[in-house]
Amino acid sequence: MDKPASSTGVDFVHAAKEACVTAAITFAVLLPLIGFETVSNIDNKLVLHMRWGLLFSIVAIVGVGRLLMALVIAPWLAQRRMRPVAPATSSWLSAVGRWFGPFAVGFAIVYPILVLSTSGFSGALKWVDNFGIQILIYVMLGWGLNIVVGLAGLLDLGYVAFYAVGAYSYALLAKEFGFSFWILLPLAGILSSFWGILLGFPVLRLRGDYLAIVTLAFGEIIRLVLVNFVDLTNGYAGISSIPRPSFFGIPFNADDNGFAAVFGLPFTPVYRTIFLYYLILALCFLTAFVTVRLRRLPVGRAWEALREDEIACRSLGINTTNTKLTAFSIGAMFGGFAGSFFAARQGFISPESFTFLESATVLSIVVLGGMGSQIGVAVAAIFFIGGTEIMRDLDFLKQIFGSSFDPTQYRMLLFGFGMVIIMVFRPRGLVSTRSPSIFLKERKTISSDLVNEGHG
Amino acid sequence: MARGDNLLKVEHLTMRFGGLVAVDNLSWQAREGDITALIGPNGAGKTTVFNCITGFYKPTEGRIALRHGDAAVWDELESLTERGKRHITTAGGSLFQLERMPDFLVTQQARVARTFQNIRLFAGMTLLENLLVAQHNSLMLASGYTLLGVLGFPSYRAAERAAVDVAREWLDRVGLLDRADDPAGDLPYGAQRRLEIARAMCTDPVLLCLDEPAAGLNPRESAELNELLLSIRDKYGLSILLIEHDMSVVMEISDHVIVLDYGVKISDGTPEEIRNDPKVIAAYLGVADEEVEKVEAEVGL
């Protein structure tokens, strides 16, 4: 738009010209891609078939879209830009911010009861397991990665490696030695943070993109080891029949000494699911509590200072290598907790659960939620993971698009679209302000313009 | 600590970057309780010397030694150098060889604090947080290396309150107390300079190194800075090392001036002596063509 649309109203000729050019370019590009179709005929010969109808309808959509863009959307955007910027924190928004946290905690606690009372035992299994537990696992992973990426500003693309270490530690130790879940949970965390330190030592002298590449490679190495070390990990086949956690020694089964029998209840698998739900919820609270505490401790302030300016940190006598290592290992520890929970809940793990896509998902949750923000990350996890699960249930779409239509196939497309939208309107994530860790008189939120994103 | 004894000895300091000799066989001393200014034309190697002292560069050759406590500890310098250790502690004090220490240990153990030519504050953190980060090492100890702090032990809370009091005192001294809860990046330039000095002071240093603290300040702010530096020297008996281009600052407050040109010391003395030194005048202003030989003979080139 070289002419300001607001001065002369709307320039029709210019807009029409632009629409024509766009349509012509679309035609030229799509003619070979969509216009030609090769079909084998009855003699098994390839015949060129033209799809003019489809081609022209797409060209028309693009042309009209460009016209609308020039005539309606661009002037509207320009007008929006002219308007004075609204004050950053309106009163109702800050009120929502203040009450959202406690409300979300309360809702998470009563969620299984709510679901049980509304949809009965069979429905509850799906809603608690697929939605509740699945989302909370990612909330926990997001909060763990948030320490590394959001607070310390170290871009980690291989976070799933620590998740995998936690899961395999639990699976192998529980199967081989029969240790209980409650012993293995801390042990898996310790082993993961040990791997975090092991990776951190050689890697943390790198910065920014280089650190990201090496952590990406580390994630892949762990996965490939899991695939190829067949004697230990059983390769692609994975590890099955992993012992499930018990209710402080009481197993969840239909036996006489099972949970249901002991408490005099009719047997249903829902009890185990609800127990797992509260287990991961407690782990999430632990992560949140520790993170909030750490932010107010010198080590947390040093992480944030490191994200802001590493050289200044060194000039203040802060050992930056140790500080980065603590961030890496504590983030890894929470990944390990989540991993061991994952293994215990699934009862089966294989390297396929620990691909780069998982790292990317967790990182997207952190970035979209707003780096460093607990609530933002939780909301992003609900959208991301809850969205995937909801898409499995959109059966009515099959009636519109035909029975072969599978909505989950489109989830990456929709996420990509959602991500673009959020990055356009909220480039620093859903919650982009930083809340200071300490104050003298008044806690003022800090605008994201001043906060460094940290690039290693 | 008696004022006037040597606090810092820089001996035969040489720093080469590839073929470029930035600092060449430079030796000088800074006395305790003095404001020592390091001046010289652009590219003279002042900041390089600074980076060597604060551990950001490893000098190619030379020794940089700093004393805590009794002046008698200087007698141990040769044995420290021979033993290849970073520092030595006797009953009367300790001695540090700064060129052997990594940058963060120079601040943590030898207690040398510094500021930067281009201000390096934590822009997204509040003023108070900036000053608390500076007290990291003492707070870290009080929080039991995080463990006791996470568990909520009261010893950490007391230590944090004390640290906040220190921060509050320094904010008050630099006139920024009412902005304590604002992000540092929101401050005007002059205030950012003062905050950076306050932050360096919160590390509890014995030597404060300031890299062009008056750069970009207006005359009034620069007069305020003079006052602040003099009060730091007089109240805390602290020694200050200063790189500065602003001659009004240098001549007014420094007790001892060292002039560098092309990495070599060309003059060393009181501000009065420096002002009248022909070598310094030649280095700063240059000389007319017909006088070159005469001046060169005088300066011994």
mmCIF file with all atom_site columns, N, CA, C and O in Angstrom, chain B residues 95-111:
data_model
loop_
_atom_site.group_PDB
_atom_site.id
_atom_site.type_symbol
_atom_site.label_atom_id
_atom_site.label_alt_id
_atom_site.label_comp_id
_atom_site.label_asym_id
_atom_site.label_entity_id
_atom_site.label_seq_id
_atom_site.pdbx_PDB_ins_code
_atom_site.Cartn_x
_atom_site.Cartn_y
_atom_site.Cartn_z
_atom_site.occupancy
_atom_site.B_iso_or_equiv
_atom_site.pdbx_formal_charge
_atom_site.auth_seq_id
_atom_site.auth_comp_id
_atom_site.auth_asym_id
_atom_site.auth_atom_id
_atom_site.pdbx_PDB_model_num
ATOM 1  N N  . LEU B 1 95  ? 46.804 -11.427 49.286 1.00 0.00 ? 95  LEU B N  1
ATOM 2  C CA . LEU B 1 95  ? 47.357 -10.897 48.056 1.00 0.00 ? 95  LEU B CA 1
ATOM 3  C C  . LEU B 1 95  ? 46.787 -11.712 46.906 1.00 0.00 ? 95  LEU B C  1
ATOM 4  O O  . LEU B 1 95  ? 46.693 -12.936 46.995 1.00 0.00 ? 95  LEU B O  1
ATOM 5  N N  . PHE B 1 96  ? 46.365 -11.035 45.845 1.00 0.00 ? 96  PHE B N  1
ATOM 6  C CA . PHE B 1 96  ? 45.735 -11.718 44.720 1.00 0.00 ? 96  PHE B CA 1
ATOM 7  C C  . PHE B 1 96  ? 46.511 -11.432 43.453 1.00 0.00 ? 96  PHE B C  1
ATOM 8  O O  . PHE B 1 96  ? 46.947 -10.291 43.235 1.00 0.00 ? 96  PHE B O  1
ATOM 9  N N  . GLN B 1 97  ? 46.700 -12.426 42.624 1.00 0.00 ? 97  GLN B N  1
ATOM 10 C CA . GLN B 1 97  ? 47.244 -12.170 41.288 1.00 0.00 ? 97  GLN B CA 1
ATOM 11 C C  . GLN B 1 97  ? 46.101 -12.235 40.297 1.00 0.00 ? 97  GLN B C  1
ATOM 12 O O  . GLN B 1 97  ? 45.642 -13.307 39.898 1.00 0.00 ? 97  GLN B O  1
ATOM 13 N N  . LEU B 1 98  ? 45.619 -11.047 39.914 1.00 0.00 ? 98  LEU B N  1
ATOM 14 C CA . LEU B 1 98  ? 44.364 -10.962 39.168 1.00 0.00 ? 98  LEU B CA 1
ATOM 15 C C  . LEU B 1 98  ? 44.460 -11.609 37.804 1.00 0.00 ? 98  LEU B C  1
ATOM 16 O O  . LEU B 1 98  ? 43.472 -12.129 37.285 1.00 0.00 ? 98  LEU B O  1
ATOM 17 N N  . GLU B 1 99  ? 45.659 -11.576 37.175 1.00 0.00 ? 99  GLU B N  1
ATOM 18 C CA . GLU B 1 99  ? 45.736 -12.110 35.811 1.00 0.00 ? 99  GLU B CA 1
ATOM 19 C C  . GLU B 1 99  ? 45.566 -13.621 35.803 1.00 0.00 ? 99  GLU B C  1
ATOM 20 O O  . GLU B 1 99  ? 45.361 -14.216 34.751 1.00 0.00 ? 99  GLU B O  1
ATOM 21 N N  . ARG B 1 100 ? 45.625 -14.248 36.985 1.00 0.00 ? 100 ARG B N  1
ATOM 22 C CA . ARG B 1 100 ? 45.445 -15.694 37.037 1.00 0.00 ? 100 ARG B CA 1
ATOM 23 C C  . ARG B 1 100 ? 44.007 -16.087 37.336 1.00 0.00 ? 100 ARG B C  1
ATOM 24 O O  . ARG B 1 100 ? 43.690 -17.274 37.393 1.00 0.00 ? 100 ARG B O  1
ATOM 25 N N  . MET B 1 101 ? 43.139 -15.108 37.571 1.00 0.00 ? 101 MET B N  1
ATOM 26 C CA . MET B 1 101 ? 41.786 -15.431 38.012 1.00 0.00 ? 101 MET B CA 1
ATOM 27 C C  . MET B 1 101 ? 40.767 -15.209 36.901 1.00 0.00 ? 101 MET B C  1
ATOM 28 O O  . MET B 1 101 ? 40.890 -14.259 36.145 1.00 0.00 ? 101 MET B O  1
ATOM 29 N N  . PRO B 1 102 ? 39.759 -16.093 36.792 1.00 0.00 ? 102 PRO B N  1
ATOM 30 C CA . PRO B 1 102 ? 38.662 -15.826 35.852 1.00 0.00 ? 102 PRO B CA 1
ATOM 31 C C  . PRO B 1 102 ? 37.835 -14.628 36.316 1.00 0.00 ? 102 PRO B C  1
ATOM 32 O O  . PRO B 1 102 ? 37.853 -14.281 37.497 1.00 0.00 ? 102 PRO B O  1
ATOM 33 N N  . ASP B 1 103 ? 37.128 -14.022 35.366 1.00 0.00 ? 103 ASP B N  1
ATOM 34 C CA . ASP B 1 103 ? 36.489 -12.726 35.627 1.00 0.00 ? 103 ASP B CA 1
ATOM 35 C C  . ASP B 1 103 ? 35.587 -12.704 36.859 1.00 0.00 ? 103 ASP B C  1
ATOM 36 O O  . ASP B 1 103 ? 35.638 -11.777 37.653 1.00 0.00 ? 103 ASP B O  1
ATOM 37 N N  . PHE B 1 104 ? 34.778 -13.763 37.051 1.00 0.00 ? 104 PHE B N  1
ATOM 38 C CA . PHE B 1 104 ? 33.829 -13.667 38.165 1.00 0.00 ? 104 PHE B CA 1
ATOM 39 C C  . PHE B 1 104 ? 34.527 -13.799 39.511 1.00 0.00 ? 104 PHE B C  1
ATOM 40 O O  . PHE B 1 104 ? 34.087 -13.241 40.499 1.00 0.00 ? 104 PHE B O  1
ATOM 41 N N  . LEU B 1 105 ? 35.683 -14.503 39.528 1.00 0.00 ? 105 LEU B N  1
ATOM 42 C CA . LEU B 1 105 ? 36.416 -14.619 40.787 1.00 0.00 ? 105 LEU B CA 1
ATOM 43 C C  . LEU B 1 105 ? 37.106 -13.308 41.145 1.00 0.00 ? 105 LEU B C  1
ATOM 44 O O  . LEU B 1 105 ? 37.322 -13.025 42.328 1.00 0.00 ? 105 LEU B O  1
ATOM 45 N N  . VAL B 1 106 ? 37.459 -12.506 40.134 1.00 0.00 ? 106 VAL B N  1
ATOM 46 C CA . VAL B 1 106 ? 38.071 -11.207 40.410 1.00 0.00 ? 106 VAL B CA 1
ATOM 47 C C  . VAL B 1 106 ? 37.124 -10.369 41.256 1.00 0.00 ? 106 VAL B C  1
ATOM 48 O O  . VAL B 1 106 ? 37.519 -9.692  42.193 1.00 0.00 ? 106 VAL B O  1
ATOM 49 N N  . THR B 1 107 ? 35.827 -10.456 40.943 1.00 0.00 ? 107 THR B N  1
ATOM 50 C CA . THR B 1 107 ? 34.844 -9.723  41.740 1.00 0.00 ? 107 THR B CA 1
ATOM 51 C C  . THR B 1 107 ? 34.543 -10.440 43.046 1.00 0.00 ? 107 THR B C  1
ATOM 52 O O  . THR B 1 107 ? 34.483 -9.835  44.106 1.00 0.00 ? 107 THR B O  1
ATOM 53 N N  . GLN B 1 108 ? 34.377 -11.769 42.948 1.00 0.00 ? 108 GLN B N  1
ATOM 54 C CA . GLN B 1 108 ? 33.914 -12.535 44.099 1.00 0.00 ? 108 GLN B CA 1
ATOM 55 C C  . GLN B 1 108 ? 34.969 -12.600 45.198 1.00 0.00 ? 108 GLN B C  1
ATOM 56 O O  . GLN B 1 108 ? 34.663 -12.395 46.365 1.00 0.00 ? 108 GLN B O  1
ATOM 57 N N  . GLN B 1 109 ? 36.242 -12.874 44.816 1.00 0.00 ? 109 GLN B N  1
ATOM 58 C CA . GLN B 1 109 ? 37.262 -13.085 45.841 1.00 0.00 ? 109 GLN B CA 1
ATOM 59 C C  . GLN B 1 109 ? 38.161 -11.875 46.021 1.00 0.00 ? 109 GLN B C  1
ATOM 60 O O  . GLN B 1 109 ? 38.444 -11.467 47.139 1.00 0.00 ? 109 GLN B O  1
ATOM 61 N N  . ALA B 1 110 ? 38.622 -11.296 44.904 1.00 0.00 ? 110 ALA B N  1
ATOM 62 C CA . ALA B 1 110 ? 39.539 -10.162 45.029 1.00 0.00 ? 110 ALA B CA 1
ATOM 63 C C  . ALA B 1 110 ? 38.775 -8.855  45.246 1.00 0.00 ? 110 ALA B C  1
ATOM 64 O O  . ALA B 1 110 ? 39.362 -7.832  45.539 1.00 0.00 ? 110 ALA B O  1
ATOM 65 N N  . ARG B 1 111 ? 37.454 -8.895  45.103 1.00 0.00 ? 111 ARG B N  1
ATOM 66 C CA . ARG B 1 111 ? 36.575 -7.758  45.358 1.00 0.00 ? 111 ARG B CA 1
ATOM 67 C C  . ARG B 1 111 ? 36.944 -6.525  44.539 1.00 0.00 ? 111 ARG B C  1
ATOM 68 O O  . ARG B 1 111 ? 37.169 -5.443  45.063 1.00 0.00 ? 111 ARG B O  1
#
